Amino acid sequence: MRRIPSLMSSRLEAVLRPWRGRPLHSLARVAFSWWASQCPPSDEPAAASRHGDRDGRVFLVGAGSGDVELLTLKAARLLREADAVVYDRLVGDEILALIPAGRERYYVGKSRGHHSVAQAEIGALLVRLAGEGKRVVRLKGGDPGVFGRMGEELATLDGAGIGREIVPGITAASAACASMGIPLTDRGHAQQLRLITAQQCREGGEPDWPALARRDETLVFYMGLSRVAPICRGLRGAGLPDDWPIMLVANASLPEQEALVGTLADMPERLAAHPLPSPCLIIVGSVVRLAEVRRLVDSEVMHAIEAHREDADIYH
Ligand code: SAH
């Protein structure tokens, strides 16, 4: 049992809370992740003796949306126990720091200007590693079952007779709404939730705009940063009002998170004036109004605090 690191984690967080958002906080968390990765779990055999006569197995694991603390306990344990980790672009350094030194790592994501490793090659790599008797963690950003091409990998593993297990993760939609302080669904706003890939909005493929243009639903578009204008146009064309709320959240759950809140009519212009980086999520629906209300409330609270401070300065 490894109680110390998790205990230390909460202590460390308590100590660092006042520093949250400052450079020292990130630095200390990276240092902590590294330290945690250096302590092998006491009830686990050493890496070298772990495989051999044992059957290999692949764990398709969600890494969550970026914040290392949004990783599940199960994912963290599997990372510590893995013989090999095969990971994607959206998996951050703090999470990779949990992999003990000396374990095999394979990066199969897209690098700047290059294509990602072909899906067939990833499948072949997983089959080879598991065939060598290794415990393999296939680590994907967010939830592996949400636009993560997990289906192809499952089919390859099943075809090769390799044992596998799925470990869900926190998908970007949950993380983005949580960090903006709003629910994904709210009974006064949305009774349905739809996760949509904006990739189908590319040349040739068009989403069914009339089916998406509902007022009782929250729409979340993944992979849509370059498709904001067509999405706004499509939804307005299908009957949603010009002032219907839309929100863009980039780097959700990370310290560098940025968001734009606006309407279907003005969001393309807002984005042009304030470009956001990738990864970015597009959330459409009246729940977004709650983010706007929250922002106003927060700024009023800030005004009140400032005013109070100024009053205090006058009298002291
Ligand atoms: N399996 C992932 C999604 C992979 S598709 C999940 O469940 O979250 C990649 C898309 O996910 C990106 O183009 C972006 O739209 C979204 N995404 C992933 N991480 C994100 C983050 N931290 N902030 C905003 N969007 C994110």
Tab-separated table of C-alpha atoms and ligand atoms in Angstrom:
chain	number	residue	atom	x	y	z
A	1	MET	CA	0.000	0.000	0.000
A	2	ARG	CA	1.288	3.463	-0.817
A	3	ARG	CA	-0.388	5.770	1.623
A	4	ILE	CA	2.407	8.257	2.065
A	5	PRO	CA	2.366	9.932	-1.344
A	6	SER	CA	-1.423	10.519	-1.331
A	7	LEU	CA	-1.257	11.820	2.238
A	8	MET	CA	1.673	13.990	1.275
A	9	SER	CA	-0.238	15.094	-1.799
A	10	SER	CA	-3.113	16.534	0.224
A	11	ARG	CA	-0.706	18.090	2.764
A	12	LEU	CA	1.366	19.565	-0.033
A	13	GLU	CA	-1.746	20.939	-1.693
A	14	ALA	CA	-2.870	22.523	1.575
A	15	VAL	CA	0.520	24.188	1.985
A	16	LEU	CA	0.566	25.331	-1.642
A	17	ARG	CA	-3.046	26.522	-1.863
A	18	PRO	CA	-2.191	30.220	-1.324
A	19	TRP	CA	0.381	29.904	-4.146
A	20	ARG	CA	-2.095	28.379	-6.632
A	21	GLY	CA	-1.744	29.981	-10.071
A	22	ARG	CA	1.765	31.253	-9.336
A	23	PRO	CA	4.877	29.746	-10.955
A	24	LEU	CA	6.054	28.187	-7.660
A	25	HIS	CA	2.879	26.103	-7.447
A	26	SER	CA	3.450	24.390	-10.812
A	27	LEU	CA	7.119	23.852	-9.995
A	28	ALA	CA	6.331	22.209	-6.666
A	29	ARG	CA	3.701	19.967	-8.274
A	30	VAL	CA	6.161	18.771	-10.944
A	31	ALA	CA	8.708	18.087	-8.181
A	32	PHE	CA	6.064	16.182	-6.214
A	33	SER	CA	5.007	14.099	-9.241
A	34	TRP	CA	8.658	13.186	-9.824
A	35	TRP	CA	9.132	12.242	-6.178
A	36	ALA	CA	5.974	10.093	-6.176
A	37	SER	CA	7.186	8.259	-9.288
A	38	GLN	CA	10.470	7.361	-7.577
A	39	CYS	CA	8.757	5.304	-4.835
A	40	PRO	CA	7.828	1.849	-6.196
A	41	PRO	CA	4.691	0.434	-4.551
A	42	SER	CA	5.817	-1.933	-1.838
A	43	ASP	CA	3.376	-4.712	-2.775
A	44	GLU	CA	4.509	-4.740	-6.425
A	45	PRO	CA	7.310	-6.933	-7.761
A	46	ALA	CA	10.220	-5.127	-9.438
A	47	ALA	CA	9.726	-4.154	-13.074
A	48	ALA	CA	12.267	-6.617	-14.443
A	49	SER	CA	10.612	-9.672	-12.894
A	50	ARG	CA	7.061	-8.551	-13.564
A	51	HIS	CA	6.670	-10.107	-16.980
A	52	GLY	CA	8.149	-13.257	-18.423
A	53	ASP	CA	5.814	-16.187	-18.069
A	54	ARG	CA	2.784	-13.946	-17.488
A	55	ASP	CA	0.203	-13.037	-20.126
A	56	GLY	CA	0.475	-9.470	-21.316
A	57	ARG	CA	-2.454	-7.134	-20.963
A	58	VAL	CA	-3.404	-3.718	-22.331
A	59	PHE	CA	-5.148	-1.077	-20.215
A	60	LEU	CA	-6.861	1.632	-22.254
A	61	VAL	CA	-6.644	4.463	-19.759
A	62	GLY	CA	-8.068	7.977	-19.704
A	63	ALA	CA	-5.558	10.591	-18.534
A	64	GLY	CA	-8.235	13.214	-17.882
A	65	SER	CA	-8.262	16.707	-19.293
A	66	GLY	CA	-4.785	17.834	-18.235
A	67	ASP	CA	-4.760	18.647	-14.511
A	68	VAL	CA	-2.816	15.790	-12.911
A	69	GLU	CA	-5.192	15.819	-9.926
A	70	LEU	CA	-8.054	14.863	-12.241
A	71	LEU	CA	-6.373	11.523	-12.924
A	72	THR	CA	-8.208	8.580	-11.351
A	73	LEU	CA	-6.502	6.612	-8.588
A	74	LYS	CA	-6.734	3.558	-10.826
A	75	ALA	CA	-4.969	5.313	-13.701
A	76	ALA	CA	-2.203	6.481	-11.336
A	77	ARG	CA	-1.743	2.928	-9.996
A	78	LEU	CA	-1.639	1.405	-13.480
A	79	LEU	CA	0.952	3.965	-14.575
A	80	ARG	CA	3.158	3.017	-11.635
A	81	GLU	CA	2.774	-0.693	-12.417
A	82	ALA	CA	3.141	-0.504	-16.210
A	83	ASP	CA	6.011	-2.100	-18.074
A	84	ALA	CA	5.285	0.085	-21.103
A	85	VAL	CA	3.224	3.229	-21.661
A	86	VAL	CA	1.979	4.266	-25.106
A	87	TYR	CA	0.704	7.838	-24.977
A	88	ASP	CA	-0.807	10.660	-27.001
A	89	ARG	CA	-0.218	14.396	-27.476
A	90	LEU	CA	-2.804	15.557	-24.938
A	91	VAL	CA	-1.142	13.769	-22.025
A	92	GLY	CA	0.763	16.321	-19.935
A	93	ASP	CA	4.251	16.124	-18.410
A	94	GLU	CA	2.946	16.044	-14.834
A	95	ILE	CA	1.085	12.832	-15.634
A	96	LEU	CA	4.027	11.297	-17.498
A	97	ALA	CA	6.164	12.078	-14.440
A	98	LEU	CA	4.172	9.401	-12.561
A	99	ILE	CA	5.739	6.664	-14.718
A	100	PRO	CA	8.668	5.173	-12.802
A	101	ALA	CA	12.095	5.672	-14.339
A	102	GLY	CA	13.273	2.902	-16.637
A	103	ARG	CA	9.857	1.844	-17.959
A	104	GLU	CA	9.315	1.797	-21.728
A	105	ARG	CA	7.553	4.875	-23.163
A	106	TYR	CA	6.214	5.319	-26.676
A	107	TYR	CA	4.902	8.652	-27.925
A	108	VAL	CA	2.425	8.088	-30.758
A	109	GLY	CA	0.812	11.549	-30.969
A	110	LYS	CA	1.074	14.196	-33.605
A	111	SER	CA	4.126	16.446	-33.468
A	112	ARG	CA	4.122	19.962	-34.899
A	113	GLY	CA	3.752	19.706	-38.683
A	114	HIS	CA	3.841	15.904	-38.668
A	115	HIS	CA	1.136	13.293	-38.847
A	116	SER	CA	0.472	11.107	-35.851
A	117	VAL	CA	1.577	7.482	-35.974
A	118	ALA	CA	-0.873	5.510	-38.136
A	119	GLN	CA	-3.602	3.755	-36.157
A	120	ALA	CA	-2.546	0.363	-37.590
A	121	GLU	CA	1.011	0.926	-36.299
A	122	ILE	CA	-0.280	1.788	-32.820
A	123	GLY	CA	-2.387	-1.380	-32.827
A	124	ALA	CA	0.613	-3.457	-33.921
A	125	LEU	CA	2.781	-1.891	-31.182
A	126	LEU	CA	0.196	-2.710	-28.484
A	127	VAL	CA	-0.096	-6.303	-29.715
A	128	ARG	CA	3.704	-6.711	-29.815
A	129	LEU	CA	4.256	-5.318	-26.309
A	130	ALA	CA	1.451	-7.370	-24.761
A	131	GLY	CA	2.700	-10.407	-26.731
A	132	GLU	CA	6.016	-10.014	-24.862
A	133	GLY	CA	4.098	-10.512	-21.610
A	134	LYS	CA	4.098	-6.833	-20.634
A	135	ARG	CA	1.478	-4.803	-18.810
A	136	VAL	CA	0.827	-2.025	-21.269
A	137	VAL	CA	-0.940	1.241	-20.492
A	138	ARG	CA	-2.405	2.908	-23.567
A	139	LEU	CA	-2.838	6.427	-22.205
A	140	LYS	CA	-5.196	8.855	-23.941
A	141	GLY	CA	-6.254	12.412	-23.108
A	142	GLY	CA	-9.654	12.825	-21.440
A	143	ASP	CA	-11.788	9.685	-21.661
A	144	PRO	CA	-10.461	7.011	-24.023
A	145	GLY	CA	-14.000	6.293	-25.230
A	146	VAL	CA	-14.756	9.880	-26.290
A	147	PHE	CA	-13.327	10.638	-29.732
A	148	GLY	CA	-10.254	8.649	-28.765
A	149	ARG	CA	-10.223	6.025	-31.546
A	150	MET	CA	-10.485	3.399	-28.855
A	151	GLY	CA	-12.803	1.268	-30.993
A	152	GLU	CA	-10.075	0.490	-33.533
A	153	GLU	CA	-7.606	-0.433	-30.794
A	154	LEU	CA	-10.119	-2.682	-29.034
A	155	ALA	CA	-10.832	-4.463	-32.323
A	156	THR	CA	-7.107	-5.033	-32.964
A	157	LEU	CA	-6.523	-6.342	-29.426
A	158	ASP	CA	-9.580	-8.584	-29.530
A	159	GLY	CA	-8.512	-9.875	-32.948
A	160	ALA	CA	-5.096	-10.800	-31.533
A	161	GLY	CA	-6.629	-12.396	-28.431
A	162	ILE	CA	-4.975	-9.890	-26.063
A	163	GLY	CA	-6.620	-9.260	-22.682
A	164	ARG	CA	-7.666	-5.648	-22.204
A	165	GLU	CA	-9.421	-3.368	-19.765
A	166	ILE	CA	-10.873	0.125	-20.124
A	167	VAL	CA	-10.293	2.784	-17.445
A	168	PRO	CA	-12.426	5.893	-18.016
A	169	GLY	CA	-11.113	9.415	-17.583
A	170	ILE	CA	-12.557	12.908	-17.160
A	171	THR	CA	-13.523	14.118	-20.582
A	172	ALA	CA	-12.811	17.701	-21.700
A	173	ALA	CA	-16.526	18.605	-21.638
A	174	SER	CA	-16.779	17.873	-17.905
A	175	ALA	CA	-13.501	19.606	-17.129
A	176	ALA	CA	-14.318	22.727	-19.166
A	177	CYS	CA	-17.742	23.238	-17.587
A	178	ALA	CA	-16.434	22.516	-14.097
A	179	SER	CA	-13.639	25.025	-14.398
A	180	MET	CA	-16.059	27.641	-15.752
A	181	GLY	CA	-18.242	26.987	-12.706
A	182	ILE	CA	-21.296	25.730	-14.600
A	183	PRO	CA	-23.115	22.415	-15.048
A	184	LEU	CA	-23.167	20.601	-18.390
A	185	THR	CA	-26.886	20.041	-17.896
A	186	ASP	CA	-29.251	21.951	-15.668
A	187	ARG	CA	-32.914	21.208	-15.392
A	188	GLY	CA	-33.805	24.802	-16.095
A	189	HIS	CA	-31.570	24.936	-19.160
A	190	ALA	CA	-30.768	21.611	-20.791
A	191	GLN	CA	-32.374	18.206	-20.567
A	192	GLN	CA	-30.025	16.690	-23.109
A	193	LEU	CA	-26.323	16.675	-23.792
A	194	ARG	CA	-24.621	15.946	-27.081
A	195	LEU	CA	-20.903	15.366	-27.677
A	196	ILE	CA	-20.112	16.083	-31.316
A	197	THR	CA	-16.958	15.846	-33.388
A	198	ALA	CA	-16.475	18.988	-35.452
A	199	GLN	CA	-14.435	16.904	-37.864
A	200	GLN	CA	-17.649	15.954	-39.618
A	201	CYS	CA	-18.023	19.667	-40.440
A	202	ARG	CA	-15.087	19.373	-42.829
A	203	GLU	CA	-15.521	19.586	-46.590
A	204	GLY	CA	-18.121	17.144	-47.794
A	205	GLY	CA	-19.597	16.208	-44.402
A	206	GLU	CA	-22.170	18.470	-42.749
A	207	PRO	CA	-23.790	17.816	-39.410
A	208	ASP	CA	-27.565	17.610	-39.291
A	209	TRP	CA	-27.997	21.273	-38.228
A	210	PRO	CA	-31.796	21.157	-37.729
A	211	ALA	CA	-31.338	18.167	-35.385
A	212	LEU	CA	-28.683	20.086	-33.401
A	213	ALA	CA	-30.523	23.416	-33.230
A	214	ARG	CA	-32.521	22.655	-30.066
A	215	ARG	CA	-33.028	24.970	-27.120
A	216	ASP	CA	-33.254	22.243	-24.480
A	217	GLU	CA	-29.820	20.789	-25.138
A	218	THR	CA	-26.146	21.459	-24.465
A	219	LEU	CA	-23.927	20.857	-27.484
A	220	VAL	CA	-20.234	20.197	-27.009
A	221	PHE	CA	-18.066	20.238	-30.126
A	222	TYR	CA	-14.666	18.557	-29.892
A	223	MET	CA	-11.870	19.338	-32.385
A	224	GLY	CA	-13.709	22.411	-33.610
A	225	LEU	CA	-11.368	25.385	-33.119
A	226	SER	CA	-11.005	25.925	-36.884
A	227	ARG	CA	-14.743	25.395	-37.426
A	228	VAL	CA	-16.251	28.031	-35.130
A	229	ALA	CA	-17.691	30.203	-37.935
A	230	PRO	CA	-19.371	27.314	-39.826
A	231	ILE	CA	-20.793	25.964	-36.544
A	232	CYS	CA	-22.287	29.363	-35.619
A	233	ARG	CA	-23.608	29.788	-39.162
A	234	GLY	CA	-25.080	26.276	-39.298
A	235	LEU	CA	-26.902	26.616	-35.977
A	236	ARG	CA	-28.268	30.099	-36.786
A	237	GLY	CA	-29.343	28.890	-40.225
A	238	ALA	CA	-31.252	26.052	-38.560
A	239	GLY	CA	-33.203	28.409	-36.296
A	240	LEU	CA	-31.215	29.157	-33.134
A	241	PRO	CA	-31.355	32.897	-32.315
A	242	ASP	CA	-28.414	35.209	-32.989
A	243	ASP	CA	-27.984	35.840	-29.255
A	244	TRP	CA	-27.858	32.107	-28.394
A	245	PRO	CA	-24.957	31.529	-25.936
A	246	ILE	CA	-21.699	29.896	-26.971
A	247	MET	CA	-18.455	29.468	-25.030
A	248	LEU	CA	-14.959	28.448	-26.102
A	249	VAL	CA	-12.626	26.950	-23.494
A	250	ALA	CA	-8.983	26.269	-24.361
A	251	ASN	CA	-6.642	24.214	-22.163
A	252	ALA	CA	-9.489	23.414	-19.786
A	253	SER	CA	-8.372	22.532	-16.239
A	254	LEU	CA	-4.790	23.705	-16.844
A	255	PRO	CA	-3.237	26.881	-15.377
A	256	GLU	CA	-3.120	28.365	-18.918
A	257	GLN	CA	-6.895	27.902	-19.427
A	258	GLU	CA	-8.569	30.668	-21.475
A	259	ALA	CA	-12.231	31.134	-22.330
A	260	LEU	CA	-14.433	33.297	-24.529
A	261	VAL	CA	-18.146	33.675	-23.817
A	262	GLY	CA	-20.433	35.191	-26.458
A	263	THR	CA	-23.255	34.553	-28.878
A	264	LEU	CA	-23.630	32.666	-32.147
A	265	ALA	CA	-23.628	36.037	-33.922
A	266	ASP	CA	-20.498	37.527	-32.365
A	267	MET	CA	-18.261	34.551	-31.500
A	268	PRO	CA	-16.394	34.344	-34.865
A	269	GLU	CA	-15.401	38.017	-34.453
A	270	ARG	CA	-14.515	37.588	-30.782
A	271	LEU	CA	-12.279	34.645	-31.689
A	272	ALA	CA	-10.605	36.590	-34.511
A	273	ALA	CA	-9.868	39.416	-32.053
A	274	HIS	CA	-8.658	37.008	-29.359
A	275	PRO	CA	-7.372	33.776	-30.954
A	276	LEU	CA	-7.342	30.767	-28.646
A	277	PRO	CA	-4.842	27.907	-28.703
A	278	SER	CA	-5.572	24.207	-29.121
A	279	PRO	CA	-6.942	22.060	-27.496
A	280	CYS	CA	-10.185	23.963	-27.388
A	281	LEU	CA	-13.773	22.968	-26.786
A	282	ILE	CA	-16.941	24.666	-28.068
A	283	ILE	CA	-19.982	24.617	-25.792
A	284	VAL	CA	-23.333	25.850	-27.085
A	285	GLY	CA	-26.509	26.150	-25.046
A	286	SER	CA	-28.313	28.186	-22.473
A	287	VAL	CA	-26.225	26.691	-19.597
A	288	VAL	CA	-23.493	29.023	-20.884
A	289	ARG	CA	-25.593	31.938	-19.551
A	290	LEU	CA	-24.733	30.658	-16.066
A	291	ALA	CA	-21.030	31.294	-16.829
A	292	GLU	CA	-21.873	34.845	-17.846
A	293	VAL	CA	-23.972	35.365	-14.697
A	294	ARG	CA	-21.144	33.944	-12.594
A	295	ARG	CA	-18.623	36.261	-14.261
A	296	LEU	CA	-20.819	39.267	-13.461
A	297	VAL	CA	-21.368	38.111	-9.897
A	298	ASP	CA	-17.626	37.529	-9.488
A	299	SER	CA	-16.804	40.955	-10.836
A	300	GLU	CA	-19.417	42.535	-8.534
A	301	VAL	CA	-17.915	40.693	-5.592
A	302	MET	CA	-14.483	41.929	-6.677
A	303	HIS	CA	-15.827	45.486	-6.906
A	304	ALA	CA	-17.295	45.189	-3.429
A	305	ILE	CA	-13.981	43.893	-2.087
A	306	GLU	CA	-12.073	46.694	-3.840
A	307	ALA	CA	-14.536	49.303	-2.517
A	308	HIS	CA	-14.215	47.892	0.985
A	309	ARG	CA	-10.433	47.986	0.679
A	310	GLU	CA	-10.533	51.614	-0.482
A	311	ASP	CA	-12.824	52.533	2.452
A	312	ALA	CA	-10.441	50.783	4.795
A	313	ASP	CA	-7.500	52.694	3.292
A	314	ILE	CA	-9.294	55.989	3.885
A	315	TYR	CA	-9.795	55.289	7.576
A	316	HIS	CA	-6.398	53.757	8.355
B	1	SAH	N1	-10.680	11.808	-25.471
B	1	SAH	C1	-10.628	13.247	-25.313
B	1	SAH	C2	-10.982	13.951	-26.597
B	1	SAH	C3	-9.977	13.714	-27.710
B	1	SAH	S1	-10.382	14.632	-29.163
B	1	SAH	C4	-11.557	13.655	-24.147
B	1	SAH	O1	-12.356	12.823	-23.685
B	1	SAH	O2	-11.482	14.806	-23.707
B	1	SAH	C5	-9.367	16.064	-28.931
B	1	SAH	C6	-10.236	17.278	-28.643
B	1	SAH	O3	-10.663	17.247	-27.288
B	1	SAH	C7	-9.515	18.594	-28.799
B	1	SAH	O4	-9.496	19.017	-30.146
B	1	SAH	C8	-10.394	19.498	-27.950
B	1	SAH	O5	-11.566	19.849	-28.643
B	1	SAH	C9	-10.800	18.568	-26.803
B	1	SAH	N2	-9.930	18.718	-25.624
B	1	SAH	C10	-9.148	17.797	-25.063
B	1	SAH	N3	-8.547	18.273	-23.954
B	1	SAH	C11	-8.959	19.531	-23.808
B	1	SAH	C12	-8.707	20.558	-22.857
B	1	SAH	N4	-7.895	20.369	-21.809
B	1	SAH	N5	-9.316	21.755	-23.036
B	1	SAH	C13	-10.162	21.972	-24.055
B	1	SAH	N6	-10.439	21.032	-24.989
B	1	SAH	C14	-9.859	19.836	-24.873
